[in-house]
XYZ file of C-alpha atoms in Angstrom:
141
model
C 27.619 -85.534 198.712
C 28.201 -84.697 202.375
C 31.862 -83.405 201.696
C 30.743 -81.498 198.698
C 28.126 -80.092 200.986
C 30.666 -79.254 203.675
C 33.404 -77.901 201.254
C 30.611 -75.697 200.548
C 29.359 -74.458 204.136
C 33.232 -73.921 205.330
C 33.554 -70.228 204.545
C 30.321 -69.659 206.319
C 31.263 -71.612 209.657
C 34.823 -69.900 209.220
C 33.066 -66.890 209.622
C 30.705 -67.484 211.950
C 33.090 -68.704 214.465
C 35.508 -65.429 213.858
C 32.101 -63.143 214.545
C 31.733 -65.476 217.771
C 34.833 -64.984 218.627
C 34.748 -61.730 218.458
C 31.362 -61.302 219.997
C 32.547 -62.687 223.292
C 35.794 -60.808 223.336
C 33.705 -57.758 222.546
C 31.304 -58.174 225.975
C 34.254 -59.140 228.345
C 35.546 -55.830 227.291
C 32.883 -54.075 227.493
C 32.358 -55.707 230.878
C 35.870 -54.636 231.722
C 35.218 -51.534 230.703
C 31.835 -50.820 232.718
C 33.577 -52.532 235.628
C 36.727 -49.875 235.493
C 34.448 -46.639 234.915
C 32.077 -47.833 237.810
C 35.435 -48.345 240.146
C 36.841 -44.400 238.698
C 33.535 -43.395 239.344
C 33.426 -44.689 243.372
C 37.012 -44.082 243.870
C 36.472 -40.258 242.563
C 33.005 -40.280 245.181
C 35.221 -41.662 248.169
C 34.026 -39.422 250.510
C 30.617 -38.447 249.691
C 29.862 -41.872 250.172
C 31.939 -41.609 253.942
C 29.736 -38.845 254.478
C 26.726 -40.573 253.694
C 27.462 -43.316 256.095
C 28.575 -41.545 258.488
C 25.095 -39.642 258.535
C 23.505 -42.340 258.973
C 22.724 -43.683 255.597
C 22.692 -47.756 255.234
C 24.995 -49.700 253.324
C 22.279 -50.888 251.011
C 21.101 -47.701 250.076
C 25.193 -46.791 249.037
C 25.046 -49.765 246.625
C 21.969 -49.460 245.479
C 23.061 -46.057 244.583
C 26.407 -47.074 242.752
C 24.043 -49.798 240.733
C 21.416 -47.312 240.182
C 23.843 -45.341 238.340
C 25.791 -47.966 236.346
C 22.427 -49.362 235.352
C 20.965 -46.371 233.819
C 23.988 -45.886 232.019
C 23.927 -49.387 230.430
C 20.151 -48.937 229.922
C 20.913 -45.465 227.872
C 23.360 -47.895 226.031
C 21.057 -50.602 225.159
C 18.634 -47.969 223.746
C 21.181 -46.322 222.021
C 22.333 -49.760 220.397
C 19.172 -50.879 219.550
C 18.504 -47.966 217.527
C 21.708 -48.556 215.487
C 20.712 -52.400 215.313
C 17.281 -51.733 213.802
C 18.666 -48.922 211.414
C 21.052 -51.514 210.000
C 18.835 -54.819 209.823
C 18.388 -54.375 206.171
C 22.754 -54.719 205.689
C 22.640 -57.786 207.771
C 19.361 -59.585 206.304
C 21.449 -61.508 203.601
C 23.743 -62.958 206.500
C 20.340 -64.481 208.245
C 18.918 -67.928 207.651
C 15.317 -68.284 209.411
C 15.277 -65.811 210.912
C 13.908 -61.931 210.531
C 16.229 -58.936 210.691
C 14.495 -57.447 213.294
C 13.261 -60.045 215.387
C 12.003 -58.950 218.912
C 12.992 -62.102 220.676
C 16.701 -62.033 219.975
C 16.618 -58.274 220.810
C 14.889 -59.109 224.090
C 17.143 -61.530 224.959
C 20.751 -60.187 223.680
C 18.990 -57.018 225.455
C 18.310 -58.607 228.691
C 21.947 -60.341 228.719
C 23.769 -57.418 228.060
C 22.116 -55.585 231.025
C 23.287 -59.054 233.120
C 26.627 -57.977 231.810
C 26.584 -54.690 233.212
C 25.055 -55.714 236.109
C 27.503 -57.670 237.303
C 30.480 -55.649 236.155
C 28.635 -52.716 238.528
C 28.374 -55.293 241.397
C 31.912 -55.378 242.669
C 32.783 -51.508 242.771
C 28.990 -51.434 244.014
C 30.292 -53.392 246.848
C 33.205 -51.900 247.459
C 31.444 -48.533 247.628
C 29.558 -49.745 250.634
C 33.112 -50.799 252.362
C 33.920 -47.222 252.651
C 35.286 -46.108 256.338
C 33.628 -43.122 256.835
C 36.942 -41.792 259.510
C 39.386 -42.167 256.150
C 36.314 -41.020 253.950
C 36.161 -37.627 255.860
C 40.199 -37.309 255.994
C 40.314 -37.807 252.594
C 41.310 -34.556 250.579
């Protein structure tokens, strides 16, 4: 009875390690992504951010700055995708076992782990914002 029962269940663990799969590949690039936009975005603000140290402004407040900015665009992106996730529960119900389409839990917490994502693919061009030499920032054409 147990192989019968597993012959049966195969297709669905088939597929449910592909759409792993492919989850995870789809936030590393995503992260990537984030990560190389954030790094265009500092490199292409080289010297406002040489100016801004070199009036006086503290390294902190540059990197808090850089994440500011990556964060709100990830947060415009979460409510943007959790629009499109509630308007197509109802084509993913039949694919859920115990659990409801729109359950505010998972949300929350693929939600919250997304912004993680994002968070730390803003952290290292963050930090290399606040690395800026204001001398080459101001030569800089």
């Amino acid at each position: 009875m147990e192989q019968v029962l597993g012959e049966s269940l195969a297709q669905r663990k088939f597929s449910l390690v592909l759409i792993g799969i492919f989850a995870a590949l789809s936030v590393l690039l995503a992260a990537i992504g984030v990560a190389g936009v954030m790094a265009f975005l500092v490199a292409q603000r080289t010297q406002e951010m040489g100016i801004r140290i070199a009036l006086g402004a503290q390294r902190r407040d540059v990197f808090g700055l850089v994440l500011g900015q990556g964060l709100r665009m990830a947060f415009l992106g979460m409510l943007i995708g959790l629009a499109g996730a509630f308007g197509l529960t109802r084509l993913l119900s039949g694919m859920l076992f115990g659990v409801k389409p729109s359950d505010p839990l998972t949300f929350a917490l693929v939600s919250a782990f997304l912004i993680g994502v994002a968070l730390l693919a803003c952290w290292l061009p963050a930090r290399a914002a606040t690395r800026v030499d204001p001398m080459v920032a101001l030569r800089y054409e």
